[in-house]
Amino acid sequence: MSGIYIHIPFCRQACHYCNFHFSTSLHYREALVKALGEEAALAAASDFIKPEPVATVYLGGGTPSLLSGAEIDFLLRQVRASYPVAGNAEVTLEANPDDLSTGKLEDWKAAGVNRLSIGVQSFFEEDLLWMNRAHNAVQARKGLELAVQYFSNITLDLIYGVPGLSNDRWKQNVQTALELGAPHLSCYALTVEPQTPLDKMIRKHIKEPVDAGLQSEQFLLLMDWLQAAGYEHYEVSNFAKPGFRSRHNSAYWKGTPYYGLGPAAHSFNGDVRRWNIANNQQYIRAIRSGTIPYEEEVLTPIQKQNEYVMIALRTIEGLELKKLGKEAQQQILKQATRHVARGLLIVDNARIRLTKEGKLFADGIAADLFATE
Amino acid sequence: MDRFAAGNVSEPGAAAGNSPEFPLKSVPLQPRKWGISMKNIRNFCIIAHIDHGKSTLADRLLQATNTISDREMMDQVLDDMDLEREKGITIKSHAIQIDYRSPAGENYTLNLIDTPGHVDFSYEVSRALAACEGALLLVDATQGIQAQTISNLYLAIDNDLEIIPVINKIDMDGAMIDEVKDQIIDLIGCKPEDILLASGRTGLGIDEVLEAIVEKIPAPAGDPEAPLQALIFDSVFNSFRGIIVYYRILNGALKKGNKVKFVSTGQEYEADEIGILKLKMTERNEVRAGDVGYIITGIKNAKEVKVGDTITLAGNTNPVAIKGFEEVKPMVFAGIYPVNTDEFEELRDCMEKLQLNDASLTFELETSQALGFGFRCGFLGMLHMEIIQERLEREFKQTVITTVPNVSFIAHTTKAETIIVNNPTEFPDPVKTDRIEEPYIKAQIITKPDYIGNIMTLCLGKRGILINQSYLTTSRVELIFEMPLTEIVFDFYDKLKSQTRGYASFDYHPIGYKDSDIVKMDILLNGDKVDALSALIHRSRAHEFGRKLCEKLKELLPRQQFQIAIQAAIGAKIVARENISAMRKDVTAKCYGGDISRKRKLLEKQKEGKKRMRQIGNVEVPQEAFLAVLKLDE
């Protein structure tokens, strides 16, 4: 089973922390949507991914919710026309709270969307302003209240570790999400990516830098609250009630093939990773001429192993030793020892998992377990 | 002296084509037969400060005499190690034979012996000089006399060499020909007209230099019929041929197949191949008194060949050693360890190979609690240490950790034992120590008068005592200090450079040991003593040193998942402390389709970095931290 990702590279305004590919000019919107449909056909005709049922479709961005209902319908039709999408496929759409209207919700549902991922980030005005989000606190709450009337499978994005976000306000954010009945939460520590407006503002001392101590504190609190509320912490930043894990994202973490449509979208077939050009105009031009503008890397066995280690360690299942060769197992266990001793890793049943404390240091630990060429 | 006097002596055995109607350089020389008379041999070297153009001048001499064609010409052919070319210094000396026909039509053999130009290698220089009868004293017209020039000049004068002063780079902007002439006259007492002017860059004055070599430098004296006596001035390692020994024959002759003996070691060998040193080695059946040549005997280990040793024939029961031979003694010691403990055997192999062609490198096995198995190495000086480290990394692909360098101390215990301390771990318990001696040097610094104050402050701060101050000219002053060698080991060169904006040259010679109040400074990371970071230092400097070292380590150690305490201690007394606070969080928030390969690459890079770190207790220490002590003021 494979997954399809569709990248909608448009936003109304730029969040200061975002380093994804998007444009705030909607000038090429129509042409781009058309090109996305064409890429689906071109991709399906190529042999990059074996023809197999598509289990998940994910419309991400950018801001897919700023497209019209008809455009979403068009895209999903194009995907279905090119790929054998399973009848019970999970179809997720990322939406901004200010786009949540009765009309759009109905259209999406009619088009086949059955899961919403809502970019709330915070229910407090000051945080939203700090992040330069397009919506306000009232829209966040109202939008969500409306969405739950149409969709039961809903996830919210929340951001913590934002300068000025107290532990108390963080708690209220999480509590509000729980009260509104979201069965899935993605909670991200605010990350200052290089070259983003946020990065530049911090360098110029216009904004306060993030405090790693506060972030780790809020992460630990979050784990306590959501565990108490009956959510599984199934990936470093993802929490779900039983049965509500994101099937699409889980596929990334299991290494199953996926195809990404649109500028800057990534695809992976188990051996090769491709990424489309991160430029809307050039993307459209290439697709019009019948070619997909991509670059690719062929993963070496070591790189594949390292990716597995890095990703698996972040999940609730952990790293399964039996998926690795004898030599790799020994190497990894040897490297794991001191992290086990410090209480950051647990080895049991031939699986290596991060402890609660260990989740704070997933990257450094993964690097330690890496093999080198 | 009659400029063409030498040209009047015609040799019956001299090469064909020796007729005056062929002007110089118009036709290629006929191949010279073996056996040019000693009267027509000149053995010389070039004395110069670093960057004064020695190698370039040598290149021009080779070109002007067609020893090397323009096509073969690579700049600075004599410096054939990559590292030499890059650092612009000659590390190992070499020799090359030049066929020269004088304007008078006389054929000569000129042996140019190239010498290293750095203070660490002054013994090698002295042996190369001993193989010569004359020297070109090369001085940069824009720089004037420098300390290195003077110290090597004194070595040359000690060896009774005829000195030919040459001012180089006279075509450069900023050439101060008259001033430099005055400096040279003051120094060697020659006449102004004896000083040649040249430019290695343009070739100006090269013919005059060649003429002066044959006119002024005496032909070798020596008895071709006497028992063989040859001075070893260098050796090189060749992976196919073994050790190739370079020598100058003072008396007698060496024939292919002779059984020879090295006097200092008493070892005997067969002369499998002998010959002379053209651009490439050129085999001969005999090399005779006065000439410079090579010998291959199947020796595989450079340790058997000692620069300054005498070669004689095996049957010689009463060999006379050429005076001046010394066992080369290392001046600076440091540990060299593999970054990965399991690469120790590989490193041992490489060290042994490296020693095959650098006999001045000494090493013995040592173990460190922090670093495991490694080697205590002895070097001629700091530059030599740097060269060895770089050669291990470049030529042998070894990633090594070099520990804090130290000099050799002598400890006298209360039980009247004498311990040579080449390693802080050998430093005896202060309670059982009667006294410690440390090596002193005589340091010679030549600079502009403007910088006297800065140099005084620097040297006095390094426990130096001013012995003499003399003006060489109105704009150049020579300062002589007595200083502990250990003060030079740490950060002296860089400071001297910055304090004088590069307008100082420096040279030193060991002058023996003096009593001193030396303490052992230990560094502790989270309470664990890191033996590889221990240093031996004078008590008066210990506190400041400890504080700076802790600060430097704070900069160099990466933040880890727990707090790190860095402490400097003398015995049980902590004299300085720094903390590195714990890393609070190290986890990427998002890891979806597009993030995966970016993140993997980042972590792979991090992993590579960690490969160059050593785990000490629970602290990861990067390679460069072990040399933090050398960078305290950066």
Tab-separated table of C-alpha atoms in Angstrom, chain A residues 188 215-216 237-238 249 253 258 266 273 297 299 303 306-307 310 314 338 342 344 359-364 367-368 370 372, chain B residues 561-562 583-601 603-604 606-608 610-611 615 620:
chain	number	residue	atom	x	y	z
A	188	TYR	CA	5.602	20.839	17.887
A	215	GLN	CA	10.710	23.766	25.643
A	216	SER	CA	11.869	20.598	27.341
A	237	SER	CA	5.349	15.011	18.125
A	238	ASN	CA	2.168	12.989	17.629
A	249	ASN	CA	2.216	9.927	8.448
A	253	TRP	CA	7.711	6.222	9.589
A	258	TYR	CA	4.759	7.437	-1.174
A	266	HIS	CA	9.136	14.456	-1.891
A	273	ARG	CA	14.020	9.586	-2.850
A	297	GLU	CA	19.083	10.402	-4.418
A	299	LEU	CA	19.967	5.522	-0.816
A	303	GLN	CA	21.724	5.409	4.500
A	306	ASN	CA	20.343	5.181	9.273
A	307	GLU	CA	16.981	6.515	8.141
A	310	MET	CA	16.368	7.798	12.991
A	314	ARG	CA	10.917	8.382	17.237
A	338	ARG	CA	25.541	4.247	27.611
A	342	ARG	CA	21.612	6.954	31.596
A	344	LEU	CA	17.386	7.479	27.889
A	359	LYS	CA	12.521	11.679	23.795
A	360	LEU	CA	14.172	15.001	24.592
A	361	PHE	CA	17.379	13.785	22.979
A	362	ALA	CA	16.149	11.669	20.076
A	363	ASP	CA	18.457	13.318	17.524
A	364	GLY	CA	21.753	12.945	19.334
A	367	ALA	CA	23.254	9.975	15.484
A	368	ASP	CA	25.098	7.794	17.988
A	370	PHE	CA	24.110	5.589	13.053
A	372	THR	CA	29.070	5.140	8.890
B	561	GLN	CA	23.050	16.050	28.121
B	562	PHE	CA	24.422	16.814	31.565
B	583	MET	CA	21.906	20.560	26.849
B	584	ARG	CA	18.196	20.609	27.564
B	585	LYS	CA	16.755	19.288	24.339
B	586	ASP	CA	17.967	17.748	21.109
B	587	VAL	CA	15.054	16.543	19.064
B	588	THR	CA	13.565	17.621	15.765
B	589	ALA	CA	9.912	18.574	15.926
B	590	LYS	CA	8.856	17.484	12.445
B	591	CYS	CA	9.984	14.369	10.638
B	592	TYR	CA	7.755	13.844	7.607
B	593	GLY	CA	8.426	13.025	3.953
B	594	GLY	CA	10.554	16.004	3.043
B	595	ASP	CA	12.314	16.299	6.388
B	596	ILE	CA	13.751	12.822	6.438
B	597	SER	CA	16.771	13.014	4.161
B	598	ARG	CA	17.669	16.524	5.324
B	599	LYS	CA	17.638	15.351	8.912
B	600	ARG	CA	19.516	12.158	8.137
B	601	LYS	CA	22.292	14.133	6.458
B	603	LEU	CA	22.792	13.584	11.886
B	604	GLU	CA	25.296	11.752	9.691
B	606	GLN	CA	27.119	14.972	13.549
B	607	LYS	CA	28.105	11.313	13.730
B	608	GLU	CA	31.231	12.035	11.667
B	610	LYS	CA	31.674	12.365	17.029
B	611	LYS	CA	34.059	9.899	15.433
B	615	GLN	CA	34.835	9.513	25.563
B	620	GLU	CA	32.841	13.482	24.880
